[in-house]
Coordinates of C-alpha atoms and ligand atoms in Angstrom, one line a residue:
X1034 CA 16.6 2.5 -12.6
X1035 CA 15.8 -0.5 -11.1
X1036 CA 16.9 -3.8 -12.8
X1037 CA 13.6 -4.6 -14.0
X1038 CA 10.5 -2.7 -15.1
X1039 CA 7.4 -2.3 -13.0
X1040 CA 4.7 -4.3 -14.6
X1041 CA 1.9 -2.0 -15.3
X1042 CA 0.7 -4.0 -18.5
X1043 CA -2.7 -5.7 -18.4
X1044 CA -1.1 -8.9 -17.3
X1045 CA 1.5 -10.3 -16.0
X1046 CA 1.4 -7.8 -13.2
X1047 CA 3.3 -7.2 -9.9
X1048 CA 2.5 -9.9 -7.3
X1049 CA 2.4 -9.3 -3.4
X1050 CA 5.4 -10.7 -1.2
X1051 CA 3.1 -13.2 0.3
X1052 CA 2.3 -14.5 -3.1
X1053 CA 5.7 -14.6 -4.1
X1054 CA 7.1 -16.3 -1.3
X1055 CA 4.7 -19.0 -1.5
X1056 CA 5.6 -19.3 -5.3
X1057 CA 9.4 -19.6 -4.4
X1058 CA 8.9 -22.2 -1.9
X1059 CA 10.5 -25.8 -3.3
X1060 CA 7.9 -27.2 -5.3
X1061 CA 6.1 -29.8 -3.6
X1062 CA 4.4 -33.2 -5.3
X1063 CA 1.1 -33.5 -5.7
X1064 CA 0.8 -35.9 -3.1
X1065 CA 2.5 -33.6 -0.3
X1066 CA 0.6 -32.6 2.5
X1067 CA 1.1 -29.0 2.2
X1068 CA 0.0 -29.2 -1.7
X1069 CA -3.2 -31.1 -0.4
X1070 CA -3.9 -28.4 2.2
X1071 CA -3.3 -25.6 -0.3
X1072 CA -5.2 -27.0 -3.1
X1073 CA -8.2 -28.0 -0.9
X1074 CA -8.6 -24.5 0.7
X1075 CA -8.0 -23.0 -2.7
X1076 CA -10.9 -24.5 -4.3
X1077 CA -13.0 -23.8 -1.5
X1078 CA -11.8 -20.1 -1.7
X1079 CA -12.7 -20.1 -5.3
X1080 CA -16.0 -20.0 -4.6
X1081 CA -16.2 -17.5 -2.4
X1082 CA -13.8 -15.3 -4.5
X1083 CA -16.3 -15.9 -7.5
X1084 CA -19.4 -16.0 -5.5
X1085 CA -20.4 -19.3 -6.7
X1086 CA -22.9 -21.7 -5.2
X1087 CA -21.7 -24.6 -3.2
X1088 CA -23.2 -26.8 -6.0
X1089 CA -20.7 -25.4 -8.5
X1090 CA -17.5 -26.7 -9.7
X1091 CA -14.1 -25.0 -9.6
X1092 CA -11.2 -26.1 -12.2
X1093 CA -7.6 -25.2 -11.9
X1094 CA -5.5 -26.4 -14.7
X1095 CA -1.9 -25.7 -16.0
X1096 CA -2.2 -23.3 -18.8
X1097 CA -3.3 -19.6 -19.6
X1098 CA -6.5 -17.9 -20.0
X1099 CA -6.8 -19.2 -23.6
X1100 CA -6.7 -22.8 -22.3
X1101 CA -9.7 -21.7 -19.7
X1102 CA -11.7 -20.4 -22.6
X1103 CA -11.0 -23.4 -24.7
X1104 CA -11.7 -25.9 -21.9
X1105 CA -15.1 -24.1 -21.6
X1106 CA -16.2 -24.1 -25.1
X1107 CA -15.0 -27.4 -25.8
X1108 CA -17.2 -28.8 -22.8
X1109 CA -20.3 -26.8 -23.8
X1110 CA -20.3 -26.6 -27.5
X1111 CA -21.4 -29.5 -29.8
X1112 CA -21.2 -29.2 -33.6
X1113 CA -24.5 -27.5 -34.9
X1114 CA -25.1 -25.7 -31.3
X1115 CA -26.2 -22.2 -31.3
X1116 CA -24.0 -19.6 -29.7
X1117 CA -24.5 -15.8 -29.1
X1118 CA -21.4 -13.8 -29.0
X1119 CA -21.6 -10.4 -27.5
X1120 CA -18.4 -9.3 -29.5
X1121 CA -16.7 -6.4 -27.7
X1122 CA -13.2 -6.7 -29.2
X1123 CA -10.3 -8.8 -29.7
X1124 CA -11.0 -11.8 -27.0
X1125 CA -14.4 -11.9 -28.1
X1126 CA -13.2 -12.7 -31.4
X1127 CA -10.8 -15.2 -30.2
X1128 CA -13.9 -17.0 -28.5
X1129 CA -15.8 -16.8 -31.8
X1130 CA -12.9 -18.5 -33.4
X1131 CA -12.8 -21.1 -31.0
X1132 CA -16.8 -21.6 -30.9
X1133 CA -16.7 -21.7 -34.7
X1134 CA -13.9 -24.3 -34.9
X1135 CA -16.0 -26.7 -32.4
X1136 CA -18.6 -26.1 -35.1
X1137 CA -21.1 -23.8 -33.4
X1138 CA -23.4 -21.8 -35.4
X1139 CA -22.3 -18.5 -34.0
X1140 CA -24.6 -15.1 -34.2
X1141 CA -22.6 -11.9 -33.1
X1142 CA -23.6 -9.0 -31.8
X1143 CA -21.4 -6.1 -31.9
X1144 CA -21.0 -2.6 -31.1
X1145 CA -18.4 -0.1 -32.3
X1146 CA -14.9 -0.2 -30.7
X1147 CA -15.1 1.5 -27.1
X1148 CA -18.5 0.3 -26.6
X1149 CA -20.8 -2.5 -25.7
X1150 CA -23.8 -3.8 -27.7
X1151 CA -27.1 -2.9 -25.6
X1152 CA -28.9 -5.8 -23.7
X1153 CA -31.9 -5.0 -26.2
X1154 CA -29.6 -5.9 -29.0
X1155 CA -28.6 -8.8 -27.1
X1156 CA -32.5 -10.1 -26.3
X1157 CA -33.5 -9.2 -30.2
X1158 CA -30.7 -11.4 -31.5
X1159 CA -31.6 -14.0 -29.5
X1160 CA -35.5 -14.0 -29.9
X1161 CA -34.8 -13.9 -33.5
X1162 CA -34.5 -17.6 -33.3
X1163 CA -37.0 -20.1 -32.2
X1164 CA -37.4 -20.3 -28.2
X1165 CA -35.1 -22.8 -26.7
X1166 CA -32.9 -23.1 -29.5
X1167 CA -29.6 -21.4 -28.0
X1168 CA -27.0 -23.4 -26.0
X1169 CA -25.0 -20.4 -24.8
X1170 CA -24.0 -16.8 -24.6
X1171 CA -20.7 -16.0 -24.5
X1172 CA -19.6 -12.2 -23.1
X1173 CA -16.3 -10.9 -22.2
X1174 CA -16.5 -9.4 -18.8
X1175 CA -13.6 -6.7 -19.5
X1176 CA -12.1 -6.5 -22.5
X1177 CA -8.3 -5.8 -22.4
X1178 CA -7.9 -4.4 -25.9
X1179 CA -10.5 -1.6 -25.0
X1180 CA -10.4 -1.2 -21.3
X1181 CA -14.5 -1.7 -21.9
X1182 CA -16.2 -3.8 -19.0
X1183 CA -19.8 -5.0 -19.6
X1184 CA -22.8 -5.4 -17.2
X1185 CA -23.0 -8.9 -16.7
X1186 CA -26.2 -9.1 -15.1
X1187 CA -28.6 -8.2 -17.8
X1188 CA -26.8 -10.5 -20.0
X1189 CA -27.1 -13.2 -17.8
X1190 CA -30.7 -12.3 -17.5
X1191 CA -31.4 -12.4 -21.1
X1192 CA -29.5 -15.9 -21.5
X1193 CA -31.9 -17.6 -18.8
X1194 CA -34.8 -16.1 -20.2
X1195 CA -33.9 -17.8 -23.7
X1196 CA -32.5 -21.3 -22.1
X1197 CA -29.2 -20.4 -22.8
X1198 CA -26.2 -21.0 -20.7
X1199 CA -24.3 -17.7 -19.8
X1200 CA -20.7 -18.2 -20.2
X1201 CA -18.1 -15.0 -19.0
X1202 CA -14.6 -14.6 -19.7
X1203 CA -13.0 -12.9 -16.5
X1204 CA -9.5 -13.1 -17.8
X1205 CA -9.2 -9.1 -16.9
X1206 CA -11.7 -8.9 -14.6
X1207 CA -12.0 -11.8 -11.8
X1208 CA -11.4 -10.6 -8.1
X1209 CA -10.9 -6.9 -9.9
X1210 CA -14.4 -6.1 -10.6
X1211 CA -17.6 -7.1 -9.0
X1212 CA -19.1 -10.3 -9.8
X1213 CA -21.3 -12.7 -8.0
X1214 CA -21.9 -16.0 -9.8
X1215 CA -24.6 -17.2 -8.2
X1216 CA -26.6 -13.8 -7.9
X1217 CA -26.2 -13.5 -11.3
X1218 CA -27.3 -16.8 -12.3
X1219 CA -23.9 -17.1 -14.7
X1220 CA -22.8 -20.8 -15.8
X1221 CA -19.1 -20.0 -16.3
X1222 CA -16.8 -17.2 -14.9
X1223 CA -13.3 -18.0 -16.2
X1224 CA -9.8 -16.6 -15.8
X1225 CA -6.0 -16.7 -15.7
X1226 CA -3.8 -16.3 -12.9
X1227 CA -1.6 -13.5 -14.3
X1228 CA -4.3 -10.8 -13.7
X1229 CA -6.5 -9.5 -11.1
X1230 CA -6.1 -12.8 -9.0
X1231 CA -2.6 -11.2 -8.6
X1232 CA -0.5 -14.6 -9.4
X1233 CA 2.3 -15.2 -11.6
X1234 CA 0.9 -16.7 -15.3
X1235 CA 0.7 -20.5 -15.8
X1236 CA -2.6 -21.3 -14.4
X1237 CA -6.2 -21.6 -16.3
X1238 CA -9.1 -21.1 -13.7
X1239 CA -12.8 -21.6 -14.1
X1240 CA -15.7 -22.3 -12.1
X1241 CA -18.9 -24.2 -13.8
X1242 CA -22.3 -23.6 -12.6
X1243 CA -24.4 -27.4 -11.8
X1244 CA -26.4 -26.4 -15.1
X1245 CA -22.8 -26.0 -17.1
X1246 CA -21.6 -29.5 -15.8
X1247 CA -25.1 -31.2 -16.8
X1248 CA -24.6 -29.9 -20.2
X1249 CA -21.2 -31.6 -20.5
X1250 CA -22.9 -34.7 -18.9
X1251 CA -25.8 -34.6 -21.3
X1252 CA -23.7 -34.4 -24.2
X1253 CA -24.3 -36.4 -27.2
X1254 CA -21.2 -36.1 -29.6
X1255 CA -17.7 -36.9 -29.0
X1256 CA -16.3 -36.0 -25.8
X1257 CA -13.8 -33.1 -25.8
X1258 CA -10.2 -33.6 -25.9
X1259 CA -8.7 -35.6 -23.1
X1260 CA -7.1 -32.7 -21.5
X1261 CA -9.8 -30.3 -21.7
X1262 CA -12.6 -32.6 -20.7
X1263 CA -14.0 -31.3 -17.5
X1264 CA -14.9 -35.1 -16.9
X1265 CA -11.3 -36.1 -16.8
X1266 CA -10.6 -33.4 -13.9
X1267 CA -13.6 -33.8 -11.8
X1268 CA -12.6 -36.9 -9.9
X1269 CA -9.5 -35.2 -9.0
X1270 CA -10.7 -31.7 -7.9
X1271 CA -13.6 -33.6 -6.1
X1272 CA -10.7 -35.8 -4.3
X1273 CA -8.4 -32.9 -3.1
X1274 CA -11.4 -30.8 -1.7
X1275 CA -12.2 -34.3 0.4
X1276 CA -8.7 -34.1 1.3
X1277 CA -7.7 -36.8 -0.6
X1278 CA -4.6 -36.8 -3.5
X1279 CA -5.5 -37.8 -6.8
X1280 CA -3.9 -37.7 -10.3
X1281 CA -5.2 -37.1 -13.6
X1282 CA -2.4 -35.0 -15.1
X1283 CA 0.5 -33.3 -12.8
X1284 CA -0.7 -30.2 -11.5
X1285 CA 1.3 -26.9 -11.5
X1286 CA 2.1 -27.3 -7.8
X1287 CA 4.1 -24.2 -7.0
X1288 CA 1.4 -22.2 -8.8
X1289 CA -1.5 -23.9 -6.4
X1290 CA 0.6 -22.6 -3.3
X1291 CA 0.8 -19.1 -4.9
X1292 CA -2.9 -19.3 -5.7
X1293 CA -3.9 -20.3 -2.1
X1294 CA -1.9 -17.6 -0.9
X1295 CA -3.3 -15.1 -3.0
X1296 CA -6.8 -16.3 -2.5
X1297 CA -6.4 -15.9 1.3
X1298 CA -4.6 -12.6 1.1
X1299 CA -7.8 -11.3 -1.0
X1300 CA -10.6 -13.0 1.5
X1301 CA -8.6 -11.8 4.8
X1302 CA -8.9 -8.4 3.4
X1303 CA -12.4 -9.3 2.4
X1304 CA -14.1 -9.3 -1.2
X1305 CA -15.9 -5.9 -0.7
X1306 CA -12.8 -4.2 0.9
X1307 CA -10.8 -5.8 -1.7
X1308 CA -13.0 -4.6 -4.8
X1309 CA -13.4 -1.1 -3.6
X1310 CA -9.9 -0.7 -3.6
X1311 CA -9.6 -2.0 -6.6
X1312 CA -12.2 0.3 -7.9
X1313 CA -11.0 3.5 -6.4
X1314 CA -7.6 2.6 -7.8
X1315 CA -9.3 2.6 -11.3
X1316 CA -10.9 5.9 -10.4
X1317 CA -7.5 7.4 -9.4
X1318 CA -5.6 6.4 -12.4
X1319 CA -8.5 7.6 -14.7
X1320 CA -8.2 11.0 -12.9
X1321 CA -4.8 10.9 -13.3
X1322 CA -5.2 10.4 -17.3
X1323 CA -7.9 13.0 -17.2
X1324 CA -5.4 15.5 -15.8
X1325 CA -3.2 14.6 -18.5
X1326 CA -5.6 15.1 -21.0
X1327 CA -5.7 11.4 -22.4
X1328 CA -8.7 10.4 -24.0
X1329 CA -9.8 7.1 -22.9
X1330 CA -11.0 4.6 -25.3
X1331 CA -14.1 3.3 -23.5
X1332 CA -16.7 6.0 -25.0
X1333 CA -18.9 6.2 -21.5
X1334 CA -17.7 6.6 -18.1
X1335 CA -19.6 3.5 -16.8
X1336 CA -17.8 1.5 -19.3
X1337 CA -14.5 2.1 -17.9
X1338 CA -12.7 -0.8 -16.1
X1339 CA -11.3 -0.7 -13.0
X1340 CA -8.5 -3.1 -13.8
X1341 CA -6.9 -1.1 -16.8
X1342 CA -6.9 2.1 -18.9
X1343 CA -6.8 2.2 -22.7
X1344 CA -5.8 5.5 -24.0
X1345 CA -5.6 7.2 -27.1
X1346 CA -2.4 8.8 -27.8
X1347 CA -2.9 12.4 -28.1
X1348 CA -2.0 14.6 -31.3
X1349 CA 1.3 14.3 -32.1
X1350 CA 2.0 11.2 -30.2
X1351 CA 2.6 7.7 -31.2
X1352 CA 3.6 4.1 -30.1
X1353 CA 7.0 5.8 -29.2
X1354 CA 5.3 6.8 -25.9
X1355 CA 5.3 2.9 -24.9
X1356 CA 9.2 2.7 -25.4
X1357 CA 9.6 5.9 -23.6
X1358 CA 7.7 5.1 -20.8
X1359 CA 9.4 2.0 -20.8
X1360 CA 12.7 3.6 -20.7
X1361 CA 11.6 5.2 -17.2
X1362 CA 11.4 1.9 -15.7
X1363 CA 7.7 1.1 -16.3
X1364 CA 6.1 -1.2 -18.7
X1365 CA 2.6 -0.5 -20.3
X1366 CA 1.3 -2.0 -23.3
X1367 CA 0.7 -0.8 -26.9
X1368 CA -2.6 -1.4 -28.6
X1369 CA -4.2 -4.7 -29.5
X1370 CA -7.7 -4.0 -31.3
X1371 CA -7.2 -4.2 -34.9
X1372 CA -9.3 -1.2 -35.9
X1373 CA -7.4 1.2 -33.8
X1374 CA -4.4 -0.9 -32.7
X1375 CA -1.7 2.2 -33.5
X1376 CA -3.7 4.9 -31.9
X1377 CA -3.7 3.9 -28.1
X1378 CA -1.9 2.3 -25.3
X1379 CA -2.8 0.4 -22.3
X1380 CA -1.9 0.4 -18.6
X1381 CA -2.9 -2.1 -16.3
X1382 CA -4.0 -1.4 -12.6
X1383 CA -4.9 -4.5 -10.6
X1384 CA -4.0 -6.7 -8.2
X1385 CA -1.1 -5.8 -5.6
X1386 CA -0.4 -2.3 -7.0
X1387 CA -4.1 -1.2 -6.1
X1388 CA -2.6 -1.0 -2.3
X1389 CA 0.7 0.6 -3.2
X1390 CA 0.2 4.2 -4.0
X1391 CA 3.8 4.6 -4.6
X1392 CA 3.7 2.4 -7.6
X1393 CA 0.8 3.9 -9.0
X1394 CA 2.5 7.3 -8.8
X1395 CA 5.8 6.1 -10.5
X1396 CA 3.5 4.9 -13.2
X1397 CA 1.4 8.5 -13.7
X1398 CA 5.0 10.2 -13.5
X1399 CA 6.5 7.9 -16.1
X1400 CA 3.2 8.4 -18.4
X1401 CA 3.6 12.1 -18.1
X1402 CA 7.5 12.1 -18.4
X1403 CA 7.0 10.1 -21.7
X1404 CA 4.8 12.5 -23.1
X1405 CA 7.4 15.2 -22.2
X1406 CA 9.9 13.3 -24.1
X1407 CA 7.7 13.4 -26.8
X1408 CA 7.2 17.1 -27.0
X1409 CA 3.9 17.7 -24.9
X1410 CA 3.4 19.4 -22.0
X1411 CA 2.6 17.2 -19.3
X1412 CA 2.1 18.1 -15.8
X1413 CA 2.9 14.5 -13.5
X1414 CA 3.0 16.5 -10.3
X1415 CA -0.7 17.7 -11.3
X1416 CA -1.9 14.4 -12.5
X1417 CA -0.7 12.4 -9.5
X1418 CA -2.2 15.1 -7.2
X1419 CA -5.7 14.3 -9.1
X1420 CA -5.2 10.6 -8.3
X1421 CA -4.4 11.2 -4.8
X1422 CA -7.3 13.0 -4.5
X1423 CA -9.6 10.1 -5.3
X1424 CA -7.6 7.7 -3.2
X1425 CA -7.7 9.9 -0.3
X1426 CA -11.2 10.8 -0.7
Ligands
LIG1270 N1 -9.6 -12.8 -22.4 C1 -9.0 -11.9 -22.0 C2 -9.9 -10.7 -21.3 C3 -7.8 -11.6 -21.9 O1 -7.6 -10.3 -21.3 C4 -6.6 -12.7 -22.0 C5 -5.5 -12.2 -21.9 N2 -4.7 -10.7 -22.3 C6 -7.0 -13.9 -22.7 C7 -8.5 -14.0 -22.6 C8 -6.1 -14.9 -23.2 O2 -5.5 -15.4 -22.0 P1 -4.0 -15.8 -21.8 O3 -3.1 -14.6 -22.4 O4 -3.5 -16.0 -20.6 O5 -4.1 -17.2 -22.6

């Protein structure tokens, strides 16, 4: 067995050789030409990968996805603001907690586990309060606890109809699921490095629309905490985009080299081709799970994310499966959603691995082998054939 597991959890994930090489270079200072070139290009490329308008502002700070969530909430939300939370699982719940701590009046629209609330129910919740009284709508593009992907288009449209900002948590989606920020009219799309962007963990990323920045600037209550304040970071990010160094707090320089390499790699492939490869790999893995008789948590096919699968344990199998798969050299994740935690497991398939059928195959075979270890009949070769048929189609 290899000396380390193949990372098929929903982040951190395997990174490409090019990203690894960039990350492994001696760390530059924040003033060095090498860093300045990478940071400048990465900021411009973020707009392209996000599909964001030239007037939008990308931010990259050291931290994880939770920091990107907190930074967004802390800049936009003032005490007493009304926020609508589309709650599809564990990470929506986390956002709700943050919003409440910031003093927002939060209305939640929920759906049963594995489903998303209908756009009509979201529109009805917004319509229940006076016109113009909503500050923002928050939704999770792909909920990592259920593998459910929602359709951001209708939600962004409904938010705009009610004068609310539309904020999407793309931590398990950005660069792995279609999302065209400008065309959607979304105001913030936030993520972390260790998921579909295909980088090591350690940076929080987001792009804010002009409207979102204006909302921060128009803030009447106390400013957000210093490190979280977009206005602390704005001059620094603007300076780097103009090719000038600036300092507010030391940037994660090695991560910025990796970010630049990763975004260049995606854009050289082309966004459309990149997303198509991700989508195909997602469908291939789903075909393998179907062949193995594993039931997905998302209740309808169109809700299944391309970036990860959440799968119920078959009868007679429990969380021991995750350990058995691990013994076969492949790391997958246990359940996370509190309502079904012990009943399912999760497999990430995003980023670099979507271009590596051999690694996808190892994963399918490890899952099939794990099932066999626990006394189930599972045809790994047949499951991989089902996946390969999708990949080759
Ligand atoms: N949102 C979603 C959808 C996530 O999947 C995660 C991480 N799994 C987070 C937020 C939090 O990100 P992090 O763990 O990087 O803080």
